[in-house]
């Protein structure tokens, strides 16, 4: 079953990359100035064929990932999504004329190496346990806190940077993944009458709010950054929840946990580097600097 889960997770990673490309094009064409994605903008997207195609592809990938989560531990399945970062960069080169520089290659390679080691180590120690009744409540409380923080960011920080948006989305989707795993295992091993519906509610809430952050992240910068956040922040947070809350790493030795922690932090650092040195991000920053200089010159001449 673990092999089937890994194959499904790889296919889901490819679907994530394609879906991100389609939706990024639709959102970026609509909101070039990054003034945020309003409800009016969102309604317009519902009439965009490209955005709907991206939604369909993402839906198929999500379904495949959910099945994978039912067949194997979160620690094994979720980090595999990092491979969509490679696909996303290749799609950027082919379809968006993305200029690949040395730092971009190093950051992507660092993400992939870090997450690959993470998955390999997790696969040797992770195990699935059934959490019923009160045993499922800790994940409910953690998910609820993350959802509330996400709502606060949506309300208070209307024009958040892309790195903040993808980090929030990654944490929310980590809650989606862990709750999906918990609920699916409950259903398969104990029956539908043992499913904790509070976890289902947390799954739905985190998925909806996380999707909103993702759409805003598409408007705020390149899709490779969105993919990097979702395939590094999401799986690492999901693995932490799986290990600590669901007990998937209860048998892991200290040295293994230490190495996994180091590789996970290294992958996160690579995402930060990617957010700073991605060619599209640097081009946008240069455009903003030019615009500010132009505005300053205009104000000076008027004085």
Short mmCIF file of C-alpha atoms in Angstrom, two decimals:
data_model
loop_
_atom_site.label_atom_id
_atom_site.label_comp_id
_atom_site.label_asym_id
_atom_site.label_seq_id
_atom_site.Cartn_x
_atom_site.Cartn_y
_atom_site.Cartn_z
CA UNK A 1 0.00 0.00 0.00
CA UNK A 2 2.86 2.38 0.73
CA UNK A 3 4.15 2.07 -2.85
CA UNK A 4 0.68 2.85 -4.23
CA UNK A 5 0.46 5.86 -1.91
CA UNK A 6 3.84 7.17 -3.09
CA UNK A 7 2.86 6.82 -6.77
CA UNK A 8 -0.41 8.66 -6.14
CA UNK A 9 1.45 11.39 -4.25
CA UNK A 10 3.88 11.86 -7.17
CA UNK A 11 1.00 12.17 -9.65
CA UNK A 12 -0.70 14.63 -7.30
CA UNK A 13 2.52 16.69 -7.22
CA UNK A 14 2.53 16.95 -11.03
CA UNK A 15 -1.15 17.97 -10.97
CA UNK A 16 -0.35 20.66 -8.38
CA UNK A 17 2.31 22.18 -10.64
CA UNK A 18 0.01 22.30 -13.69
CA UNK A 19 -2.95 23.59 -11.70
CA UNK A 20 -0.79 26.34 -10.19
CA UNK A 21 0.40 27.41 -13.65
CA UNK A 22 -3.14 27.68 -15.04
CA UNK A 23 -4.53 29.54 -12.03
CA UNK A 24 -1.55 31.86 -11.73
CA UNK A 25 -2.02 33.00 -15.34
CA UNK A 26 -5.70 33.71 -14.72
CA UNK A 27 -5.16 35.59 -11.45
CA UNK A 28 -2.07 37.50 -12.60
CA UNK A 29 -3.83 38.69 -15.78
CA UNK A 30 -6.64 40.03 -13.63
CA UNK A 31 -4.63 41.65 -10.85
CA UNK A 32 -1.33 42.99 -12.12
CA UNK A 33 -0.88 45.53 -9.31
CA UNK A 34 -1.18 43.15 -6.35
CA UNK A 35 -3.92 45.10 -4.61
CA UNK A 36 -5.22 41.87 -3.19
CA UNK A 37 -7.79 39.45 -4.50
CA UNK A 38 -11.23 40.84 -3.64
CA UNK A 39 -14.52 38.97 -3.70
CA UNK A 40 -15.35 40.79 -6.96
CA UNK A 41 -12.13 39.49 -8.51
CA UNK A 42 -12.92 36.01 -7.25
CA UNK A 43 -16.35 36.08 -8.88
CA UNK A 44 -14.73 37.07 -12.17
CA UNK A 45 -12.37 34.12 -11.90
CA UNK A 46 -15.36 31.77 -11.84
CA UNK A 47 -15.93 32.79 -15.46
CA UNK A 48 -12.32 32.17 -16.51
CA UNK A 49 -11.83 28.91 -18.40
CA UNK A 50 -8.12 28.82 -17.55
CA UNK A 51 -8.77 29.28 -13.83
CA UNK A 52 -11.50 26.60 -13.84
CA UNK A 53 -9.17 24.21 -15.69
CA UNK A 54 -6.55 24.81 -13.02
CA UNK A 55 -9.19 24.16 -10.35
CA UNK A 56 -10.12 20.85 -12.01
CA UNK A 57 -6.49 19.73 -12.21
CA UNK A 58 -5.88 20.76 -8.60
CA UNK A 59 -9.03 18.91 -7.58
CA UNK A 60 -7.80 15.71 -9.22
CA UNK A 61 -4.41 16.08 -7.57
CA UNK A 62 -6.03 16.73 -4.19
CA UNK A 63 -8.21 13.64 -4.57
CA UNK A 64 -5.16 11.53 -5.39
CA UNK A 65 -3.32 12.93 -2.38
CA UNK A 66 -6.25 12.21 -0.08
CA UNK A 67 -6.29 8.58 -1.20
CA UNK A 68 -2.54 8.40 -0.62
CA UNK A 69 -3.02 9.80 2.90
CA UNK A 70 -5.52 7.03 3.60
CA UNK A 71 -2.98 4.38 2.54
CA UNK A 72 0.20 5.60 4.23
CA UNK A 73 1.36 7.86 7.11
CA UNK A 74 1.38 11.64 6.70
CA UNK A 75 5.15 11.63 7.24
CA UNK A 76 5.64 9.58 4.07
CA UNK A 77 3.00 11.03 1.75
CA UNK A 78 2.93 14.78 2.30
CA UNK A 79 6.61 15.66 1.69
CA UNK A 80 6.51 14.00 -1.76
CA UNK A 81 4.66 17.07 -3.02
CA UNK A 82 8.01 18.88 -3.07
CA UNK A 83 8.75 17.27 -6.42
CA UNK A 84 6.08 19.51 -7.96
CA UNK A 85 8.59 22.34 -7.47
CA UNK A 86 10.82 20.81 -10.17
CA UNK A 87 7.85 20.45 -12.51
CA UNK A 88 6.78 24.02 -11.77
CA UNK A 89 10.20 25.47 -12.62
CA UNK A 90 10.32 23.47 -15.87
CA UNK A 91 6.83 24.71 -16.79
CA UNK A 92 7.98 28.25 -16.02
CA UNK A 93 10.90 27.86 -18.44
CA UNK A 94 8.70 26.37 -21.18
CA UNK A 95 5.58 28.49 -20.84
CA UNK A 96 6.63 31.75 -19.17
CA UNK A 97 10.21 32.18 -20.46
CA UNK A 98 11.47 32.00 -16.88
CA UNK A 99 15.16 32.94 -16.74
CA UNK A 100 16.92 30.37 -14.58
CA UNK A 101 19.81 31.76 -12.56
CA UNK A 102 22.32 30.08 -10.29
CA UNK A 103 20.58 31.00 -7.04
CA UNK A 104 17.24 29.71 -8.36
CA UNK A 105 18.78 26.35 -9.25
CA UNK A 106 20.56 26.14 -5.89
CA UNK A 107 17.38 26.99 -3.96
CA UNK A 108 15.26 24.44 -5.85
CA UNK A 109 17.96 21.77 -5.50
CA UNK A 110 18.23 22.50 -1.78
CA UNK A 111 14.47 22.14 -1.35
CA UNK A 112 14.39 18.83 -3.21
CA UNK A 113 17.42 17.34 -1.46
CA UNK A 114 16.19 18.40 1.96
CA UNK A 115 12.68 17.05 1.45
CA UNK A 116 13.93 13.83 -0.21
CA UNK A 117 16.11 13.02 2.80
CA UNK A 118 13.19 13.95 5.03
CA UNK A 119 10.84 11.50 3.24
CA UNK A 120 13.41 8.71 3.13
CA UNK A 121 14.02 8.95 6.87
CA UNK A 122 10.31 9.29 7.65
CA UNK A 123 9.48 6.18 5.63
CA UNK A 124 11.78 4.09 7.82
CA UNK A 125 10.07 4.98 11.09
CA UNK A 126 6.56 6.32 10.44
CA UNK A 127 3.59 4.25 11.49
CA UNK A 128 -0.17 4.85 11.38
CA UNK A 129 -2.31 4.81 14.51
CA UNK A 130 -6.09 5.11 14.87
CA UNK A 131 -7.23 8.10 16.94
CA UNK A 132 -10.83 7.91 18.11
CA UNK A 133 -12.98 10.20 20.25
CA UNK A 134 -10.97 12.38 22.61
CA UNK A 135 -7.68 11.21 21.09
CA UNK A 136 -8.58 13.23 17.98
CA UNK A 137 -9.25 16.49 19.89
CA UNK A 138 -5.64 17.80 20.08
CA UNK A 139 -5.55 18.06 16.29
CA UNK A 140 -8.91 19.85 16.37
CA UNK A 141 -7.59 22.51 18.76
CA UNK A 142 -4.37 23.04 16.82
CA UNK A 143 -6.25 23.31 13.53
CA UNK A 144 -8.73 25.76 15.06
CA UNK A 145 -5.89 28.01 16.26
CA UNK A 146 -4.27 28.01 12.81
CA UNK A 147 -7.64 28.78 11.19
CA UNK A 148 -8.23 31.73 13.56
CA UNK A 149 -4.74 33.11 12.85
CA UNK A 150 -5.42 32.76 9.13
CA UNK A 151 -8.69 34.66 9.45
CA UNK A 152 -6.92 37.40 11.42
CA UNK A 153 -4.30 37.81 8.69
CA UNK A 154 -7.04 37.99 6.05
CA UNK A 155 -8.83 40.77 7.93
CA UNK A 156 -5.91 42.81 9.29
CA UNK A 157 -3.14 42.36 6.69
CA UNK A 158 -4.92 43.05 3.42
CA UNK A 159 -1.76 43.34 1.28
CA UNK A 160 0.54 40.77 2.85
CA UNK A 161 3.80 39.82 1.05
CA UNK A 162 3.78 36.61 -0.95
CA UNK A 163 6.05 34.82 1.54
CA UNK A 164 3.52 35.49 4.33
CA UNK A 165 0.66 34.29 2.14
CA UNK A 166 2.32 31.02 1.16
CA UNK A 167 3.50 30.35 4.72
CA UNK A 168 -0.05 30.78 6.02
CA UNK A 169 -1.39 28.60 3.20
CA UNK A 170 1.22 25.93 3.92
CA UNK A 171 0.30 25.76 7.61
CA UNK A 172 -3.42 25.60 6.80
CA UNK A 173 -2.96 22.83 4.24
CA UNK A 174 -0.81 20.92 6.74
CA UNK A 175 -3.89 20.91 8.97
CA UNK A 176 -5.94 19.71 5.99
CA UNK A 177 -3.55 16.83 5.33
CA UNK A 178 -3.30 15.64 8.93
CA UNK A 179 -7.05 15.86 9.51
CA UNK A 180 -7.69 14.05 6.21
CA UNK A 181 -5.34 11.26 7.26
CA UNK A 182 -6.90 10.96 10.71
CA UNK A 183 -10.47 10.90 9.38
CA UNK A 184 -9.74 8.48 6.54
CA UNK A 185 -8.02 6.04 8.91
CA UNK A 186 -10.98 6.29 11.28
CA UNK A 187 -13.35 5.48 8.42
CA UNK A 188 -11.31 2.59 6.98
CA UNK A 189 -10.40 0.89 10.26
CA UNK A 190 -13.30 1.71 12.59
CA UNK A 191 -16.25 2.62 10.38
CA UNK A 192 -18.12 5.81 9.59
CA UNK A 193 -19.80 5.90 13.00
CA UNK A 194 -16.36 6.47 14.58
CA UNK A 195 -15.46 9.45 12.38
CA UNK A 196 -14.96 12.64 14.44
CA UNK A 197 -16.86 15.30 12.53
CA UNK A 198 -15.09 18.15 14.32
CA UNK A 199 -11.96 17.07 12.46
CA UNK A 200 -13.94 17.08 9.21
CA UNK A 201 -15.10 20.63 9.99
CA UNK A 202 -11.51 21.74 10.69
CA UNK A 203 -10.40 20.11 7.45
CA UNK A 204 -13.03 22.03 5.46
CA UNK A 205 -12.35 25.38 7.17
CA UNK A 206 -8.57 25.11 6.77
CA UNK A 207 -8.99 24.09 3.12
CA UNK A 208 -11.24 27.03 2.27
CA UNK A 209 -9.10 29.67 3.98
CA UNK A 210 -5.90 28.11 2.68
CA UNK A 211 -7.28 28.24 -0.87
CA UNK A 212 -7.98 31.96 -0.43
CA UNK A 213 -4.37 32.55 0.61
CA UNK A 214 -3.14 30.57 -2.39
CA UNK A 215 -5.18 32.66 -4.84
CA UNK A 216 -3.82 35.87 -3.29
CA UNK A 217 -0.31 34.43 -3.49
CA UNK A 218 -0.79 33.85 -7.24
CA UNK A 219 -1.61 37.55 -7.58
CA UNK A 220 1.41 38.56 -5.49
CA UNK A 221 4.20 36.78 -7.37
CA UNK A 222 5.45 33.83 -9.43
CA UNK A 223 3.78 30.40 -9.20
CA UNK A 224 7.09 28.72 -8.38
CA UNK A 225 7.03 30.57 -5.05
CA UNK A 226 3.51 29.30 -4.32
CA UNK A 227 4.58 25.75 -5.15
CA UNK A 228 7.71 26.11 -3.02
CA UNK A 229 5.69 27.22 -0.03
CA UNK A 230 3.02 24.56 -0.39
CA UNK A 231 5.51 21.76 -0.99
CA UNK A 232 7.96 22.66 1.78
CA UNK A 233 6.08 24.53 4.53
CA UNK A 234 2.99 22.30 4.15
CA UNK A 235 4.73 18.90 4.33
CA UNK A 236 7.16 19.86 7.08
CA UNK A 237 4.35 21.27 9.23
CA UNK A 238 2.25 18.19 8.42
CA UNK A 239 5.11 15.89 9.40
CA UNK A 240 5.52 17.74 12.71
CA UNK A 241 1.80 17.33 13.40
CA UNK A 242 1.93 13.70 12.33
CA UNK A 243 4.93 12.97 14.51
CA UNK A 244 3.95 14.93 17.62
CA UNK A 245 0.14 14.89 17.59
CA UNK A 246 -0.61 11.61 15.79
CA UNK A 247 2.35 9.72 17.22
CA UNK A 248 3.71 8.56 13.85
CA UNK A 249 7.33 8.97 14.99
CA UNK A 250 6.97 7.63 18.52
CA UNK A 251 9.48 4.85 17.76
CA UNK A 252 12.05 7.12 16.06
CA UNK A 253 15.49 7.43 17.73
CA UNK A 254 16.79 10.85 18.74
CA UNK A 255 19.44 10.98 15.99
CA UNK A 256 16.80 10.38 13.32
CA UNK A 257 14.58 13.18 14.63
CA UNK A 258 17.61 15.47 14.76
CA UNK A 259 18.60 14.81 11.14
CA UNK A 260 15.00 15.25 10.00
CA UNK A 261 14.82 18.57 11.84
CA UNK A 262 18.02 19.83 10.21
CA UNK A 263 16.96 18.81 6.70
CA UNK A 264 13.51 20.34 7.20
CA UNK A 265 14.95 23.66 8.36
CA UNK A 266 17.39 23.65 5.42
CA UNK A 267 14.49 23.18 2.99
CA UNK A 268 12.60 26.07 4.61
CA UNK A 269 15.69 28.27 4.30
CA UNK A 270 15.82 27.46 0.59
CA UNK A 271 12.24 28.70 0.22
CA UNK A 272 13.27 32.00 1.82
CA UNK A 273 16.19 32.24 -0.64
CA UNK A 274 13.82 31.48 -3.50
CA UNK A 275 11.50 34.27 -2.36
CA UNK A 276 14.42 36.72 -2.43
CA UNK A 277 16.24 35.78 -5.61
CA UNK A 278 13.54 34.42 -7.95
CA UNK A 279 13.86 36.38 -11.25
CA UNK A 280 10.19 37.38 -11.29
CA UNK A 281 10.40 38.66 -7.72
CA UNK A 282 13.51 40.71 -8.52
CA UNK A 283 11.86 42.12 -11.64
CA UNK A 284 8.83 43.19 -9.62
CA UNK A 285 11.04 44.86 -7.02
CA UNK A 286 12.91 46.73 -9.74
CA UNK A 287 9.60 47.88 -11.24
CA UNK A 288 8.49 49.15 -7.81
CA UNK A 289 11.79 51.03 -7.33
CA UNK A 290 11.46 52.63 -10.76
CA UNK A 291 7.86 53.58 -10.03
CA UNK A 292 8.86 55.15 -6.69
CA UNK A 293 11.66 57.14 -8.33
CA UNK A 294 9.26 58.31 -11.03
CA UNK A 295 6.69 59.40 -8.46
CA UNK A 296 9.37 61.20 -6.44
CA UNK A 297 10.64 63.01 -9.54
CA UNK A 298 7.11 64.06 -10.48
CA UNK A 299 6.45 65.42 -6.98
CA UNK A 300 9.75 67.34 -7.04
CA UNK A 301 8.96 68.94 -10.41
CA UNK A 302 5.52 69.97 -9.20
CA UNK A 303 7.10 71.67 -6.19
#
